[in-house]
Amino acid sequence: MGWRRGAATLAFLALPAAAQDAPAGLFAATNRQELPELVLSAGQPLGEPWRLKSGTYYEVEITADGSQELALAGAEFFRAIWIDEIVIEGIEIRPLGLDSLEFDEAGTVEFGFIAVRPGTYTLRTPQGGETQALRITIE
């Protein structure tokens, strides 16, 4: 149990001072930002790079157009964030971790997370080229 308390303390200390001072401040409406929708489509670019701020809560919709089975992989990125929830057709999922999302058909996933660990990361469709990669920087 002690290692969990230590890990939670380290995660807390990694947050900006403003987030540490306000109870539940991480989930406050003033700390939320929406990211542009990611659209997964065969051979199409994922979008412009993201610049995220550690300690900020982000929401994004990820939509697959059904043009082919597509995955979105980025284990390093998913380990640099704290996932609040993934919502699929009204079902809320609160995972402890994630490696990838795969769409077998058209659909949308709503994704809420807090950026935690600064660094540069990539989300990509494993079968796609460089244009199907999204560069993400957490500051």
mmCIF file with all atom_site columns, C-alpha atoms in Angstrom:
data_model
loop_
_atom_site.group_PDB
_atom_site.id
_atom_site.type_symbol
_atom_site.label_atom_id
_atom_site.label_alt_id
_atom_site.label_comp_id
_atom_site.label_asym_id
_atom_site.label_entity_id
_atom_site.label_seq_id
_atom_site.pdbx_PDB_ins_code
_atom_site.Cartn_x
_atom_site.Cartn_y
_atom_site.Cartn_z
_atom_site.occupancy
_atom_site.B_iso_or_equiv
_atom_site.pdbx_formal_charge
_atom_site.auth_seq_id
_atom_site.auth_comp_id
_atom_site.auth_asym_id
_atom_site.auth_atom_id
_atom_site.pdbx_PDB_model_num
ATOM 1   C CA . MET A 1 1   ? 0.000   0.000  0.000   1.00 0.00 ? 1   MET A CA 1
ATOM 2   C CA . GLY A 1 2   ? 2.936   2.340  0.689   1.00 0.00 ? 2   GLY A CA 1
ATOM 3   C CA . TRP A 1 3   ? 4.228   2.311  -2.889  1.00 0.00 ? 3   TRP A CA 1
ATOM 4   C CA . ARG A 1 4   ? 0.781   3.411  -4.114  1.00 0.00 ? 4   ARG A CA 1
ATOM 5   C CA . ARG A 1 5   ? 0.769   6.384  -1.767  1.00 0.00 ? 5   ARG A CA 1
ATOM 6   C CA . GLY A 1 6   ? 4.275   7.282  -2.943  1.00 0.00 ? 6   GLY A CA 1
ATOM 7   C CA . ALA A 1 7   ? 3.292   7.001  -6.617  1.00 0.00 ? 7   ALA A CA 1
ATOM 8   C CA . ALA A 1 8   ? 0.204   9.140  -6.022  1.00 0.00 ? 8   ALA A CA 1
ATOM 9   C CA . THR A 1 9   ? 2.306   11.757 -4.234  1.00 0.00 ? 9   THR A CA 1
ATOM 10  C CA . LEU A 1 10  ? 4.819   11.854 -7.100  1.00 0.00 ? 10  LEU A CA 1
ATOM 11  C CA . ALA A 1 11  ? 2.019   12.202 -9.656  1.00 0.00 ? 11  ALA A CA 1
ATOM 12  C CA . PHE A 1 12  ? 0.510   15.012 -7.585  1.00 0.00 ? 12  PHE A CA 1
ATOM 13  C CA . LEU A 1 13  ? 3.845   16.836 -7.313  1.00 0.00 ? 13  LEU A CA 1
ATOM 14  C CA . ALA A 1 14  ? 4.303   16.593 -11.092 1.00 0.00 ? 14  ALA A CA 1
ATOM 15  C CA . LEU A 1 15  ? 1.205   18.749 -11.545 1.00 0.00 ? 15  LEU A CA 1
ATOM 16  C CA . PRO A 1 16  ? 1.405   22.538 -11.833 1.00 0.00 ? 16  PRO A CA 1
ATOM 17  C CA . ALA A 1 17  ? 1.091   24.438 -8.533  1.00 0.00 ? 17  ALA A CA 1
ATOM 18  C CA . ALA A 1 18  ? -2.333  25.817 -9.527  1.00 0.00 ? 18  ALA A CA 1
ATOM 19  C CA . ALA A 1 19  ? -3.680  22.280 -9.932  1.00 0.00 ? 19  ALA A CA 1
ATOM 20  C CA . GLN A 1 20  ? -2.270  21.262 -6.535  1.00 0.00 ? 20  GLN A CA 1
ATOM 21  C CA . ASP A 1 21  ? -3.873  24.217 -4.713  1.00 0.00 ? 21  ASP A CA 1
ATOM 22  C CA . ALA A 1 22  ? -7.450  23.763 -5.896  1.00 0.00 ? 22  ALA A CA 1
ATOM 23  C CA . PRO A 1 23  ? -9.383  20.743 -4.643  1.00 0.00 ? 23  PRO A CA 1
ATOM 24  C CA . ALA A 1 24  ? -10.725 18.914 -7.686  1.00 0.00 ? 24  ALA A CA 1
ATOM 25  C CA . GLY A 1 25  ? -9.159  21.697 -9.760  1.00 0.00 ? 25  GLY A CA 1
ATOM 26  C CA . LEU A 1 26  ? -8.059  19.210 -12.383 1.00 0.00 ? 26  LEU A CA 1
ATOM 27  C CA . PHE A 1 27  ? -11.684 18.505 -13.207 1.00 0.00 ? 27  PHE A CA 1
ATOM 28  C CA . ALA A 1 28  ? -12.888 22.106 -12.999 1.00 0.00 ? 28  ALA A CA 1
ATOM 29  C CA . ALA A 1 29  ? -14.478 23.543 -16.118 1.00 0.00 ? 29  ALA A CA 1
ATOM 30  C CA . THR A 1 30  ? -11.760 26.201 -16.202 1.00 0.00 ? 30  THR A CA 1
ATOM 31  C CA . ASN A 1 31  ? -9.089  23.482 -16.546 1.00 0.00 ? 31  ASN A CA 1
ATOM 32  C CA . ARG A 1 32  ? -10.740 21.712 -19.520 1.00 0.00 ? 32  ARG A CA 1
ATOM 33  C CA . GLN A 1 33  ? -9.832  22.099 -23.163 1.00 0.00 ? 33  GLN A CA 1
ATOM 34  C CA . GLU A 1 34  ? -11.281 20.459 -26.246 1.00 0.00 ? 34  GLU A CA 1
ATOM 35  C CA . LEU A 1 35  ? -8.915  19.184 -28.889 1.00 0.00 ? 35  LEU A CA 1
ATOM 36  C CA . PRO A 1 36  ? -9.805  19.056 -32.581 1.00 0.00 ? 36  PRO A CA 1
ATOM 37  C CA . GLU A 1 37  ? -11.540 15.847 -33.625 1.00 0.00 ? 37  GLU A CA 1
ATOM 38  C CA . LEU A 1 38  ? -9.268  13.092 -34.923 1.00 0.00 ? 38  LEU A CA 1
ATOM 39  C CA . VAL A 1 39  ? -10.676 11.387 -38.013 1.00 0.00 ? 39  VAL A CA 1
ATOM 40  C CA . LEU A 1 40  ? -9.328  7.982  -38.984 1.00 0.00 ? 40  LEU A CA 1
ATOM 41  C CA . SER A 1 41  ? -9.677  7.391  -42.705 1.00 0.00 ? 41  SER A CA 1
ATOM 42  C CA . ALA A 1 42  ? -7.704  5.136  -45.062 1.00 0.00 ? 42  ALA A CA 1
ATOM 43  C CA . GLY A 1 43  ? -4.632  7.004  -46.313 1.00 0.00 ? 43  GLY A CA 1
ATOM 44  C CA . GLN A 1 44  ? -5.647  10.380 -44.817 1.00 0.00 ? 44  GLN A CA 1
ATOM 45  C CA . PRO A 1 45  ? -3.524  12.496 -42.432 1.00 0.00 ? 45  PRO A CA 1
ATOM 46  C CA . LEU A 1 46  ? -4.452  12.508 -38.739 1.00 0.00 ? 46  LEU A CA 1
ATOM 47  C CA . GLY A 1 47  ? -4.106  16.248 -38.280 1.00 0.00 ? 47  GLY A CA 1
ATOM 48  C CA . GLU A 1 48  ? -1.913  19.042 -37.021 1.00 0.00 ? 48  GLU A CA 1
ATOM 49  C CA . PRO A 1 49  ? 0.431   18.450 -34.045 1.00 0.00 ? 49  PRO A CA 1
ATOM 50  C CA . TRP A 1 50  ? -0.921  18.937 -30.531 1.00 0.00 ? 50  TRP A CA 1
ATOM 51  C CA . ARG A 1 51  ? 0.779   21.052 -27.852 1.00 0.00 ? 51  ARG A CA 1
ATOM 52  C CA . LEU A 1 52  ? -0.547  20.064 -24.445 1.00 0.00 ? 52  LEU A CA 1
ATOM 53  C CA . LYS A 1 53  ? 0.093   21.460 -20.988 1.00 0.00 ? 53  LYS A CA 1
ATOM 54  C CA . SER A 1 54  ? 0.810   19.115 -18.097 1.00 0.00 ? 54  SER A CA 1
ATOM 55  C CA . GLY A 1 55  ? -2.002  19.200 -15.537 1.00 0.00 ? 55  GLY A CA 1
ATOM 56  C CA . THR A 1 56  ? -4.690  20.233 -18.038 1.00 0.00 ? 56  THR A CA 1
ATOM 57  C CA . TYR A 1 57  ? -7.765  18.094 -18.720 1.00 0.00 ? 57  TYR A CA 1
ATOM 58  C CA . TYR A 1 58  ? -8.381  17.447 -22.430 1.00 0.00 ? 58  TYR A CA 1
ATOM 59  C CA . GLU A 1 59  ? -11.325 16.014 -24.317 1.00 0.00 ? 59  GLU A CA 1
ATOM 60  C CA . VAL A 1 60  ? -11.203 14.724 -27.885 1.00 0.00 ? 60  VAL A CA 1
ATOM 61  C CA . GLU A 1 61  ? -13.491 12.796 -30.189 1.00 0.00 ? 61  GLU A CA 1
ATOM 62  C CA . ILE A 1 62  ? -11.853 10.113 -32.299 1.00 0.00 ? 62  ILE A CA 1
ATOM 63  C CA . THR A 1 63  ? -13.952 9.087  -35.286 1.00 0.00 ? 63  THR A CA 1
ATOM 64  C CA . ALA A 1 64  ? -13.352 6.316  -37.805 1.00 0.00 ? 64  ALA A CA 1
ATOM 65  C CA . ASP A 1 65  ? -15.119 6.782  -41.135 1.00 0.00 ? 65  ASP A CA 1
ATOM 66  C CA . GLY A 1 66  ? -15.335 3.048  -41.853 1.00 0.00 ? 66  GLY A CA 1
ATOM 67  C CA . SER A 1 67  ? -13.160 3.173  -44.994 1.00 0.00 ? 67  SER A CA 1
ATOM 68  C CA . GLN A 1 68  ? -11.148 0.266  -43.542 1.00 0.00 ? 68  GLN A CA 1
ATOM 69  C CA . GLU A 1 69  ? -10.229 -1.286 -40.191 1.00 0.00 ? 69  GLU A CA 1
ATOM 70  C CA . LEU A 1 70  ? -7.960  1.243  -38.521 1.00 0.00 ? 70  LEU A CA 1
ATOM 71  C CA . ALA A 1 71  ? -6.118  1.322  -35.224 1.00 0.00 ? 71  ALA A CA 1
ATOM 72  C CA . LEU A 1 72  ? -4.668  4.247  -33.340 1.00 0.00 ? 72  LEU A CA 1
ATOM 73  C CA . ALA A 1 73  ? -1.574  3.180  -31.409 1.00 0.00 ? 73  ALA A CA 1
ATOM 74  C CA . GLY A 1 74  ? 0.674   5.121  -29.049 1.00 0.00 ? 74  GLY A CA 1
ATOM 75  C CA . ALA A 1 75  ? 1.573   3.220  -25.892 1.00 0.00 ? 75  ALA A CA 1
ATOM 76  C CA . GLU A 1 76  ? 4.156   5.825  -24.811 1.00 0.00 ? 76  GLU A CA 1
ATOM 77  C CA . PHE A 1 77  ? 1.610   8.632  -25.100 1.00 0.00 ? 77  PHE A CA 1
ATOM 78  C CA . PHE A 1 78  ? -1.046  6.641  -23.256 1.00 0.00 ? 78  PHE A CA 1
ATOM 79  C CA . ARG A 1 79  ? 1.438   6.106  -20.397 1.00 0.00 ? 79  ARG A CA 1
ATOM 80  C CA . ALA A 1 80  ? 2.218   9.839  -20.239 1.00 0.00 ? 80  ALA A CA 1
ATOM 81  C CA . ILE A 1 81  ? -1.415  10.734 -19.509 1.00 0.00 ? 81  ILE A CA 1
ATOM 82  C CA . TRP A 1 82  ? -4.005  9.853  -16.893 1.00 0.00 ? 82  TRP A CA 1
ATOM 83  C CA . ILE A 1 83  ? -7.103  8.545  -18.681 1.00 0.00 ? 83  ILE A CA 1
ATOM 84  C CA . ASP A 1 84  ? -10.296 9.718  -17.010 1.00 0.00 ? 84  ASP A CA 1
ATOM 85  C CA . GLU A 1 85  ? -12.730 7.981  -19.314 1.00 0.00 ? 85  GLU A CA 1
ATOM 86  C CA . ILE A 1 86  ? -13.409 6.591  -22.753 1.00 0.00 ? 86  ILE A CA 1
ATOM 87  C CA . VAL A 1 87  ? -17.033 6.811  -23.858 1.00 0.00 ? 87  VAL A CA 1
ATOM 88  C CA . ILE A 1 88  ? -18.386 4.520  -26.587 1.00 0.00 ? 88  ILE A CA 1
ATOM 89  C CA . GLU A 1 89  ? -22.086 4.829  -27.418 1.00 0.00 ? 89  GLU A CA 1
ATOM 90  C CA . GLY A 1 90  ? -22.882 6.145  -23.948 1.00 0.00 ? 90  GLY A CA 1
ATOM 91  C CA . ILE A 1 91  ? -20.862 3.469  -22.148 1.00 0.00 ? 91  ILE A CA 1
ATOM 92  C CA . GLU A 1 92  ? -18.162 4.975  -19.932 1.00 0.00 ? 92  GLU A CA 1
ATOM 93  C CA . ILE A 1 93  ? -14.938 2.996  -19.608 1.00 0.00 ? 93  ILE A CA 1
ATOM 94  C CA . ARG A 1 94  ? -12.325 3.935  -17.015 1.00 0.00 ? 94  ARG A CA 1
ATOM 95  C CA . PRO A 1 95  ? -9.202  1.949  -17.921 1.00 0.00 ? 95  PRO A CA 1
ATOM 96  C CA . LEU A 1 96  ? -5.983  1.736  -15.941 1.00 0.00 ? 96  LEU A CA 1
ATOM 97  C CA . GLY A 1 97  ? -3.979  1.776  -19.154 1.00 0.00 ? 97  GLY A CA 1
ATOM 98  C CA . LEU A 1 98  ? -4.207  1.591  -22.903 1.00 0.00 ? 98  LEU A CA 1
ATOM 99  C CA . ASP A 1 99  ? -1.964  0.621  -25.827 1.00 0.00 ? 99  ASP A CA 1
ATOM 100 C CA . SER A 1 100 ? -4.265  1.301  -28.762 1.00 0.00 ? 100 SER A CA 1
ATOM 101 C CA . LEU A 1 101 ? -7.815  1.717  -30.022 1.00 0.00 ? 101 LEU A CA 1
ATOM 102 C CA . GLU A 1 102 ? -9.023  -0.232 -33.039 1.00 0.00 ? 102 GLU A CA 1
ATOM 103 C CA . PHE A 1 103 ? -12.065 0.547  -35.136 1.00 0.00 ? 103 PHE A CA 1
ATOM 104 C CA . ASP A 1 104 ? -13.450 -2.397 -37.127 1.00 0.00 ? 104 ASP A CA 1
ATOM 105 C CA . GLU A 1 105 ? -16.194 -0.181 -38.537 1.00 0.00 ? 105 GLU A CA 1
ATOM 106 C CA . ALA A 1 106 ? -17.313 3.456  -38.511 1.00 0.00 ? 106 ALA A CA 1
ATOM 107 C CA . GLY A 1 107 ? -17.821 4.946  -35.055 1.00 0.00 ? 107 GLY A CA 1
ATOM 108 C CA . THR A 1 108 ? -16.812 7.583  -32.535 1.00 0.00 ? 108 THR A CA 1
ATOM 109 C CA . VAL A 1 109 ? -15.018 7.394  -29.198 1.00 0.00 ? 109 VAL A CA 1
ATOM 110 C CA . GLU A 1 110 ? -15.017 10.274 -26.725 1.00 0.00 ? 110 GLU A CA 1
ATOM 111 C CA . PHE A 1 111 ? -11.773 10.413 -24.813 1.00 0.00 ? 111 PHE A CA 1
ATOM 112 C CA . GLY A 1 112 ? -11.026 12.452 -21.647 1.00 0.00 ? 112 GLY A CA 1
ATOM 113 C CA . PHE A 1 113 ? -7.558  12.640 -20.098 1.00 0.00 ? 113 PHE A CA 1
ATOM 114 C CA . ILE A 1 114 ? -5.106  14.728 -18.103 1.00 0.00 ? 114 ILE A CA 1
ATOM 115 C CA . ALA A 1 115 ? -1.684  15.332 -19.631 1.00 0.00 ? 115 ALA A CA 1
ATOM 116 C CA . VAL A 1 116 ? 0.922   14.386 -17.015 1.00 0.00 ? 116 VAL A CA 1
ATOM 117 C CA . ARG A 1 117 ? 4.442   13.562 -18.206 1.00 0.00 ? 117 ARG A CA 1
ATOM 118 C CA . PRO A 1 118 ? 6.215   16.177 -20.375 1.00 0.00 ? 118 PRO A CA 1
ATOM 119 C CA . GLY A 1 119 ? 7.780   14.897 -23.569 1.00 0.00 ? 119 GLY A CA 1
ATOM 120 C CA . THR A 1 120 ? 7.156   14.306 -27.247 1.00 0.00 ? 120 THR A CA 1
ATOM 121 C CA . TYR A 1 121 ? 4.937   11.414 -28.294 1.00 0.00 ? 121 TYR A CA 1
ATOM 122 C CA . THR A 1 122 ? 3.261   9.996  -31.389 1.00 0.00 ? 122 THR A CA 1
ATOM 123 C CA . LEU A 1 123 ? -0.151  8.510  -32.070 1.00 0.00 ? 123 LEU A CA 1
ATOM 124 C CA . ARG A 1 124 ? -0.231  6.607  -35.357 1.00 0.00 ? 124 ARG A CA 1
ATOM 125 C CA . THR A 1 125 ? -2.144  4.167  -37.437 1.00 0.00 ? 125 THR A CA 1
ATOM 126 C CA . PRO A 1 126 ? 0.237   1.168  -37.444 1.00 0.00 ? 126 PRO A CA 1
ATOM 127 C CA . GLN A 1 127 ? -0.335  0.376  -41.124 1.00 0.00 ? 127 GLN A CA 1
ATOM 128 C CA . GLY A 1 128 ? -0.109  4.034  -42.235 1.00 0.00 ? 128 GLY A CA 1
ATOM 129 C CA . GLY A 1 129 ? 2.911   6.126  -43.166 1.00 0.00 ? 129 GLY A CA 1
ATOM 130 C CA . GLU A 1 130 ? 4.204   9.360  -41.659 1.00 0.00 ? 130 GLU A CA 1
ATOM 131 C CA . THR A 1 131 ? 1.083   11.274 -42.717 1.00 0.00 ? 131 THR A CA 1
ATOM 132 C CA . GLN A 1 132 ? -0.958  8.991  -40.485 1.00 0.00 ? 132 GLN A CA 1
ATOM 133 C CA . ALA A 1 133 ? 0.982   9.984  -37.403 1.00 0.00 ? 133 ALA A CA 1
ATOM 134 C CA . LEU A 1 134 ? 0.060   12.722 -34.921 1.00 0.00 ? 134 LEU A CA 1
ATOM 135 C CA . ARG A 1 135 ? 2.929   14.370 -33.046 1.00 0.00 ? 135 ARG A CA 1
ATOM 136 C CA . ILE A 1 136 ? 2.047   15.351 -29.474 1.00 0.00 ? 136 ILE A CA 1
ATOM 137 C CA . THR A 1 137 ? 4.127   17.517 -27.148 1.00 0.00 ? 137 THR A CA 1
ATOM 138 C CA . ILE A 1 138 ? 3.344   17.763 -23.444 1.00 0.00 ? 138 ILE A CA 1
ATOM 139 C CA . GLU A 1 139 ? 4.981   20.771 -21.786 1.00 0.00 ? 139 GLU A CA 1
#
